[in-house]
Amino acid sequence: MWKKLMKFISRLKKQSHENMSDQTISSNEPVVDIIDRDKAKEMIGDIIIPDSMNEIQSRLFAENKNITSVIIPSTVKKIEDCAFADCENLETVILNEGIEEIESNVFTRCKKLKHVIYPDSVKKYDGETFYKTNLSDPVFNVSKTILI
């Protein structure tokens, strides 16, 4: 399982470097400094949150059925409630070291969510972050400790 996630991370990093040279954040989205609700609704596929963001607002990506994976950088310190709720096709989430607070129901009803890498830096976490998901694999932190 861990090897599979590492391969996935390598693929996303490679994709992000290629996309940045093409001035895109995902295969179909222009590079942006901040993602607002309108931009969030239009994003598709594997997305990488820009380093310029320091928090992800409540319900920012909620109900986006086109996101399949997301990498959240260390510059993001807080993810507000329901930020990715009901993203039905979201399968993989990588939360980088530096994130400090994750509010309730961030990934609620992300029914295809399978893989999550969770940072050691989280100081405040609501236990219902993964409410009504179908996680089949355990949630690991970066130290490879199983959290859920």
mmCIF file of C-alpha atoms in Angstrom:
data_model
loop_
_atom_site.group_PDB
_atom_site.id
_atom_site.type_symbol
_atom_site.label_atom_id
_atom_site.label_comp_id
_atom_site.label_asym_id
_atom_site.label_seq_id
_atom_site.Cartn_x
_atom_site.Cartn_y
_atom_site.Cartn_z
ATOM 1 C CA MET A 1 0.000 0.000 0.000
ATOM 2 C CA TRP A 2 2.744 2.465 0.960
ATOM 3 C CA LYS A 3 4.684 1.770 -2.274
ATOM 4 C CA LYS A 4 1.527 2.399 -4.302
ATOM 5 C CA LEU A 5 1.053 5.783 -2.604
ATOM 6 C CA MET A 6 4.680 6.754 -3.169
ATOM 7 C CA LYS A 7 4.328 5.961 -6.882
ATOM 8 C CA PHE A 8 1.179 8.062 -6.975
ATOM 9 C CA ILE A 9 2.955 10.993 -5.268
ATOM 10 C CA SER A 10 5.838 10.774 -7.743
ATOM 11 C CA ARG A 11 3.399 10.792 -10.646
ATOM 12 C CA LEU A 12 1.570 13.835 -9.272
ATOM 13 C CA LYS A 13 4.805 15.720 -8.617
ATOM 14 C CA LYS A 14 5.980 15.000 -12.148
ATOM 15 C CA GLN A 15 2.595 16.083 -13.488
ATOM 16 C CA SER A 16 2.692 19.276 -11.423
ATOM 17 C CA HIS A 17 6.116 20.237 -12.805
ATOM 18 C CA GLU A 18 4.928 19.583 -16.346
ATOM 19 C CA ASN A 19 1.741 21.515 -15.704
ATOM 20 C CA MET A 20 3.568 24.472 -14.194
ATOM 21 C CA SER A 21 5.710 24.746 -17.320
ATOM 22 C CA ASP A 22 2.499 24.713 -19.356
ATOM 23 C CA GLN A 23 0.973 27.315 -17.008
ATOM 24 C CA THR A 24 -1.647 24.924 -15.659
ATOM 25 C CA ILE A 25 -2.492 23.651 -12.197
ATOM 26 C CA SER A 26 -4.346 20.612 -13.433
ATOM 27 C CA SER A 27 -4.687 19.317 -16.929
ATOM 28 C CA ASN A 28 -7.431 21.840 -17.667
ATOM 29 C CA GLU A 29 -6.950 24.706 -15.215
ATOM 30 C CA PRO A 30 -4.811 27.871 -15.381
ATOM 31 C CA VAL A 31 -2.306 28.545 -12.607
ATOM 32 C CA VAL A 32 -3.942 30.613 -9.886
ATOM 33 C CA ASP A 33 -2.734 32.239 -6.692
ATOM 34 C CA ILE A 34 -5.957 31.720 -4.751
ATOM 35 C CA ILE A 35 -8.829 29.394 -5.526
ATOM 36 C CA ASP A 36 -12.277 30.925 -5.131
ATOM 37 C CA ARG A 37 -15.568 29.011 -5.197
ATOM 38 C CA ASP A 38 -16.087 29.531 -8.933
ATOM 39 C CA LYS A 39 -12.617 28.189 -9.798
ATOM 40 C CA ALA A 40 -13.020 25.321 -7.343
ATOM 41 C CA LYS A 41 -16.230 24.176 -9.029
ATOM 42 C CA GLU A 42 -14.474 24.006 -12.406
ATOM 43 C CA MET A 43 -11.396 22.037 -11.336
ATOM 44 C CA ILE A 44 -11.095 18.457 -12.558
ATOM 45 C CA GLY A 45 -8.852 15.440 -12.103
ATOM 46 C CA ASP A 46 -5.710 15.564 -9.986
ATOM 47 C CA ILE A 47 -5.333 18.978 -8.394
ATOM 48 C CA ILE A 48 -2.578 20.661 -6.438
ATOM 49 C CA ILE A 49 -3.553 23.513 -4.150
ATOM 50 C CA PRO A 50 -1.289 26.538 -4.813
ATOM 51 C CA ASP A 51 1.398 27.396 -2.263
ATOM 52 C CA SER A 52 -0.070 30.900 -2.012
ATOM 53 C CA MET A 53 -3.085 29.607 -0.076
ATOM 54 C CA ASN A 54 -2.899 29.466 3.732
ATOM 55 C CA GLU A 55 -6.355 28.004 4.370
ATOM 56 C CA ILE A 56 -9.075 26.190 2.494
ATOM 57 C CA GLN A 57 -12.443 27.776 3.125
ATOM 58 C CA SER A 58 -15.531 25.983 4.311
ATOM 59 C CA ARG A 59 -17.232 24.070 1.462
ATOM 60 C CA LEU A 60 -14.755 25.463 -1.097
ATOM 61 C CA PHE A 61 -14.629 22.245 -3.145
ATOM 62 C CA ALA A 62 -17.825 20.694 -1.784
ATOM 63 C CA GLU A 63 -19.868 18.741 -4.313
ATOM 64 C CA ASN A 64 -17.195 18.907 -7.033
ATOM 65 C CA LYS A 65 -17.738 15.543 -8.672
ATOM 66 C CA ASN A 66 -14.723 15.897 -10.992
ATOM 67 C CA ILE A 67 -11.820 15.936 -8.528
ATOM 68 C CA THR A 68 -10.015 12.584 -8.244
ATOM 69 C CA SER A 69 -7.034 13.532 -6.072
ATOM 70 C CA VAL A 70 -5.681 16.519 -4.194
ATOM 71 C CA ILE A 71 -2.319 17.546 -2.783
ATOM 72 C CA ILE A 72 -2.499 20.223 -0.107
ATOM 73 C CA PRO A 73 0.828 22.048 0.468
ATOM 74 C CA SER A 74 2.494 22.894 3.763
ATOM 75 C CA THR A 75 1.547 26.564 3.337
ATOM 76 C CA VAL A 76 -2.065 25.661 4.114
ATOM 77 C CA LYS A 77 -2.430 25.804 7.901
ATOM 78 C CA LYS A 78 -6.193 25.260 8.218
ATOM 79 C CA ILE A 79 -8.837 23.299 6.329
ATOM 80 C CA GLU A 80 -12.310 24.485 7.278
ATOM 81 C CA ASP A 81 -15.398 22.325 7.736
ATOM 82 C CA CYS A 82 -16.827 20.452 4.764
ATOM 83 C CA ALA A 83 -14.109 21.825 2.426
ATOM 84 C CA PHE A 84 -14.248 18.680 0.260
ATOM 85 C CA ALA A 85 -17.590 17.235 1.381
ATOM 86 C CA ASP A 86 -19.499 15.254 -1.236
ATOM 87 C CA CYS A 87 -16.617 15.088 -3.713
ATOM 88 C CA GLU A 88 -17.887 11.727 -4.890
ATOM 89 C CA ASN A 89 -14.920 10.816 -7.093
ATOM 90 C CA LEU A 90 -12.125 11.919 -4.764
ATOM 91 C CA GLU A 91 -9.863 8.898 -4.238
ATOM 92 C CA THR A 92 -6.559 10.196 -2.854
ATOM 93 C CA VAL A 93 -5.647 13.026 -0.485
ATOM 94 C CA ILE A 94 -2.121 14.076 0.446
ATOM 95 C CA LEU A 95 -1.931 16.569 3.293
ATOM 96 C CA ASN A 96 1.610 17.891 3.566
ATOM 97 C CA GLU A 97 3.498 18.581 6.757
ATOM 98 C CA GLY A 98 2.648 22.064 8.080
ATOM 99 C CA ILE A 99 -1.132 21.767 8.189
ATOM 100 C CA GLU A 100 -2.179 22.473 11.777
ATOM 101 C CA GLU A 101 -5.986 22.387 11.905
ATOM 102 C CA ILE A 102 -8.565 20.204 10.187
ATOM 103 C CA GLU A 103 -12.175 21.009 11.014
ATOM 104 C CA SER A 104 -15.187 18.700 10.987
ATOM 105 C CA ASN A 105 -16.539 16.783 8.027
ATOM 106 C CA VAL A 106 -13.810 17.935 5.642
ATOM 107 C CA PHE A 107 -14.103 14.737 3.577
ATOM 108 C CA THR A 108 -17.648 13.707 4.525
ATOM 109 C CA ARG A 109 -19.372 11.528 1.927
ATOM 110 C CA CYS A 110 -16.320 11.245 -0.333
ATOM 111 C CA LYS A 111 -17.456 7.743 -1.152
ATOM 112 C CA LYS A 112 -14.492 6.722 -3.338
ATOM 113 C CA LEU A 113 -11.817 7.969 -0.941
ATOM 114 C CA LYS A 114 -9.226 5.205 -0.589
ATOM 115 C CA HIS A 115 -5.853 6.744 0.242
ATOM 116 C CA VAL A 116 -4.965 9.495 2.704
ATOM 117 C CA ILE A 117 -1.565 10.705 3.869
ATOM 118 C CA TYR A 118 -1.928 12.777 7.001
ATOM 119 C CA PRO A 119 0.783 15.071 8.438
ATOM 120 C CA ASP A 120 2.273 14.863 11.921
ATOM 121 C CA SER A 121 1.870 18.652 12.194
ATOM 122 C CA VAL A 122 -1.919 18.569 12.788
ATOM 123 C CA LYS A 123 -2.606 19.953 16.270
ATOM 124 C CA LYS A 124 -6.391 20.245 16.072
ATOM 125 C CA TYR A 125 -8.500 17.610 14.377
ATOM 126 C CA ASP A 126 -12.191 16.807 14.420
ATOM 127 C CA GLY A 127 -12.841 13.084 14.612
ATOM 128 C CA GLU A 128 -15.550 13.248 11.961
ATOM 129 C CA THR A 129 -13.189 14.371 9.211
ATOM 130 C CA PHE A 130 -13.790 11.153 7.279
ATOM 131 C CA TYR A 131 -17.457 10.668 8.194
ATOM 132 C CA LYS A 132 -19.381 8.484 5.733
ATOM 133 C CA THR A 133 -16.409 7.672 3.546
ATOM 134 C CA ASN A 134 -15.620 4.152 2.488
ATOM 135 C CA LEU A 135 -11.942 4.176 3.399
ATOM 136 C CA SER A 136 -10.664 0.696 2.735
ATOM 137 C CA ASP A 137 -7.043 1.498 3.532
ATOM 138 C CA PRO A 138 -5.848 2.901 6.838
ATOM 139 C CA VAL A 139 -5.013 6.590 7.146
ATOM 140 C CA PHE A 140 -1.254 7.030 7.621
ATOM 141 C CA ASN A 141 0.627 10.030 8.897
ATOM 142 C CA VAL A 142 3.975 10.869 7.298
ATOM 143 C CA SER A 143 5.732 8.817 9.978
ATOM 144 C CA LYS A 144 3.831 5.800 8.592
ATOM 145 C CA THR A 145 1.785 5.508 11.780
ATOM 146 C CA ILE A 146 -1.762 4.288 11.203
ATOM 147 C CA LEU A 147 -4.253 6.874 12.487
ATOM 148 C CA ILE A 148 -7.598 5.499 11.347
#
